[in-house]
Each structure stands twice: as structure tokens, then as C-alpha cells.
Amino acid sequence: MLCNMCPRRCNVDRDETLGACGCGSEISVSRTVRHFWEEPCISGKNGSGAIFFSGCNLKCIYCQNYSISRGIVGKELSKSEFQSLLMNISESGAHNINLVTPTHFTMQIAEALSEIKSDLKIPIVWNTSGYETEESIEALKGLVDIFLCDVKYFSDEFAVEYSHAPNYFGYAKKAIEKMVSITGKPTYDDNGLMKSGVILRHLVLPGGRHDSESILTELAHISDSVVLSLMCQYTPTPSVESHKLLSRRVASLEYNHAVKCANKLGFNGYIQDKTSAKSEYTPDFEEKWDFVY
Ligand code: SF4
């Protein structure tokens, strides 16, 4: 089958060749780990059971997880191996199964989940860059409980230069509206852990304060249906050390402007404390599997 799973619409047969995401048709996983650095309603006390997929359909030039997003590290799993991994995490005491950068395996994951979803005891989190099609999100209806979705850029200039992703915001906005229509407003268990809903995560970028404002303004109509997670942990990587904007961290003025806009527009959720933005939030990707299949 030709792959048009994400807005890149490569129209390639991934059994024969690789698309822009750098992956063939088999699910490929870089790492599984108990992850404690997501938002508190996801990580809780016990952590989130994260599965990091290899490859990425966005490939930002400042990517913090370069080795996995370029598909450099990873193991291919058959459908039954992947299902065993999901069951293993479900029994592990983690609060949820956190599928990180899953977009380019949407159909494979949906097929695997559809056969065992009723046996899984914890919510499924779709942890995505937001570069999604509405059809792909629709295919996850009844299978995914929580969408943890980045919203990266409003301006096409940033989207094209930083991620080679024309019309990023146009796609992300439609995908996010579809996510909200699927999950409804957030719901929580008695311990404050999210059971269903949409978390919108926005990393404020250096030089991006007007972009952040535009993103928030354009999504203000769903501000009471989502949890906003505003982040300031951007860290320059060697790949952008000479870039005019991306070579520095976010200034307080820029981040505070985004915080002010979020408050004014009626968003609720998490605002990262600038002093808490640490490199530990980025797991290293030496081969290490906390959960096995
Ligand atoms: S999932 Fe990969 S191959 Fe398919 S359209 Fe997207 S980038 Fe191309």
C-alpha cells in the first residue's frame, strides 16, 4: 500500500523504499522507558510507560532527539511483539502507555491496538508533533484516549525553515480540532491523572514570541477544551550553533509574553518554570529498554 499517512503524502510503498520519515513498513522502536518528565497529569508518581519510535515525519533542524528521529537507532517489531510490549507496559504499574512520535506508524499501531485495546488497563497517549492529517486522527478514534500534541509554529516561514513542513499550522489546527472532537473535554481519575482529553504543548522558541501569540490566538476557541502546556526548555543543539535565532535559549521577555497571552486568552494548564528547564527532560538514546516484549 502506498503511504500517505501524514501531510507529506510521499505516496511510496514502504515495503520497497523509505519515505520522508525514514522508515519502512514495520514498526521500529528506539527505546522504551518509564518516563517521569511529562506533564504531572501524565507522569504522576509512577511515571508514563513511554515507547519512543524510530524516525520522524517532521525532522526539525533543532531536534533534541536526533539519533532516533533520523531512524539511526531502533528495533523492528512484528505486530505481535508490539502487542506484547503494550500488554507488558499495561501490567507494569505505569500510569499510561505513551506513544512518542508515532505518526508515521499510525496505521500499524491502529491495527495492533484495535485487537487488544479492551485488554489494556491504562490509557493510551498519542504524543505527536502535530503534523498529522485529519484522516489519521480519525483512525485513532476509540483507540487513543489522550492526545499530547505539540503545536510548533504559526508562521510558514518557521515551519519551512525549521521543519521543511509547509502549512504546518494549517494541518496541526485541523488535527487538533479533530482530536478535541474525539476525546471531548479532559477527564481525570481520583488521583488527578488524565483519563482522556487533549494536551496542547507549545515550546516557545527564541525569536518566536509573535509566533507563539499567533498560535494561541488561533486556538483560543478551544481554550476551555484543552490543557495547555507552555514550555521554555528549548536548548540549542550543535546542528544550529550558528543559526541567527536558534543558537540561543529563549529570553525571559519572550517566554513571559507567551504566558501573558495564554492567560489573557483563557487557557489553563501548565506553565513551565524557567528555572526548571533542564536537560534531564531529554532522555538519552543509548540503547536501553525498560520494558521488553
Ligand atoms: S508517514 Fe512517512 S512515508 Fe508516509 S507520508 Fe508521512 S513521511 Fe511519507
PDB file of C-alpha atoms and ligand atoms in Angstrom, residues 3-12 14 18-23 56-57 103-105, ligand 1:
ATOM      1  CA  CYS A   3       1.904   5.648   2.200  1.00  0.00           C
ATOM      2  CA  ASN A   4       0.041   8.946   2.501  1.00  0.00           C
ATOM      3  CA  MET A   5      -0.294   8.696   6.240  1.00  0.00           C
ATOM      4  CA  CYS A   6       0.889  12.197   7.073  1.00  0.00           C
ATOM      5  CA  PRO A   7       0.758  15.600   5.350  1.00  0.00           C
ATOM      6  CA  ARG A   8       3.941  14.817   3.407  1.00  0.00           C
ATOM      7  CA  ARG A   9       1.925  12.361   1.325  1.00  0.00           C
ATOM      8  CA  CYS A  10       5.022  10.661  -0.074  1.00  0.00           C
ATOM      9  CA  ASN A  11       2.907   8.105  -1.942  1.00  0.00           C
ATOM     10  CA  VAL A  12       5.641   5.467  -1.620  1.00  0.00           C
ATOM     11  CA  ARG A  14       7.283   1.454   2.362  1.00  0.00           C
ATOM     12  CA  LEU A  18      11.656   4.749   2.607  1.00  0.00           C
ATOM     13  CA  GLY A  19       9.512   7.847   2.756  1.00  0.00           C
ATOM     14  CA  ALA A  20      10.497  11.216   4.211  1.00  0.00           C
ATOM     15  CA  CYS A  21      10.083   9.789   7.728  1.00  0.00           C
ATOM     16  CA  GLY A  22      12.976   7.408   7.021  1.00  0.00           C
ATOM     17  CA  CYS A  23      11.019   4.278   7.951  1.00  0.00           C
ATOM     18  CA  CYS A  56      10.004  11.079  12.426  1.00  0.00           C
ATOM     19  CA  ASN A  57       7.818  12.734   9.816  1.00  0.00           C
ATOM     20  CA  THR A 103       2.561   9.433  13.387  1.00  0.00           C
ATOM     21  CA  HIS A 104       4.468   7.585  10.671  1.00  0.00           C
ATOM     22  CA  PHE A 105       3.268   4.236  12.107  1.00  0.00           C
TER      23      PHE A 105
HETATM   24  S1  SF4 B   1       4.402   8.578   7.075  1.00  0.00           S
HETATM   25 FE1  SF4 B   1       6.454   8.742   6.145  1.00  0.00          FE
HETATM   26  S2  SF4 B   1       6.256   7.803   4.098  1.00  0.00           S
HETATM   27 FE2  SF4 B   1       4.164   8.177   4.878  1.00  0.00          FE
HETATM   28  S3  SF4 B   1       3.588  10.144   4.015  1.00  0.00           S
HETATM   29 FE3  SF4 B   1       4.474  10.564   6.056  1.00  0.00          FE
HETATM   30  S4  SF4 B   1       6.684  10.918   5.738  1.00  0.00           S
HETATM   31 FE4  SF4 B   1       5.849   9.995   3.865  1.00  0.00          FE
END
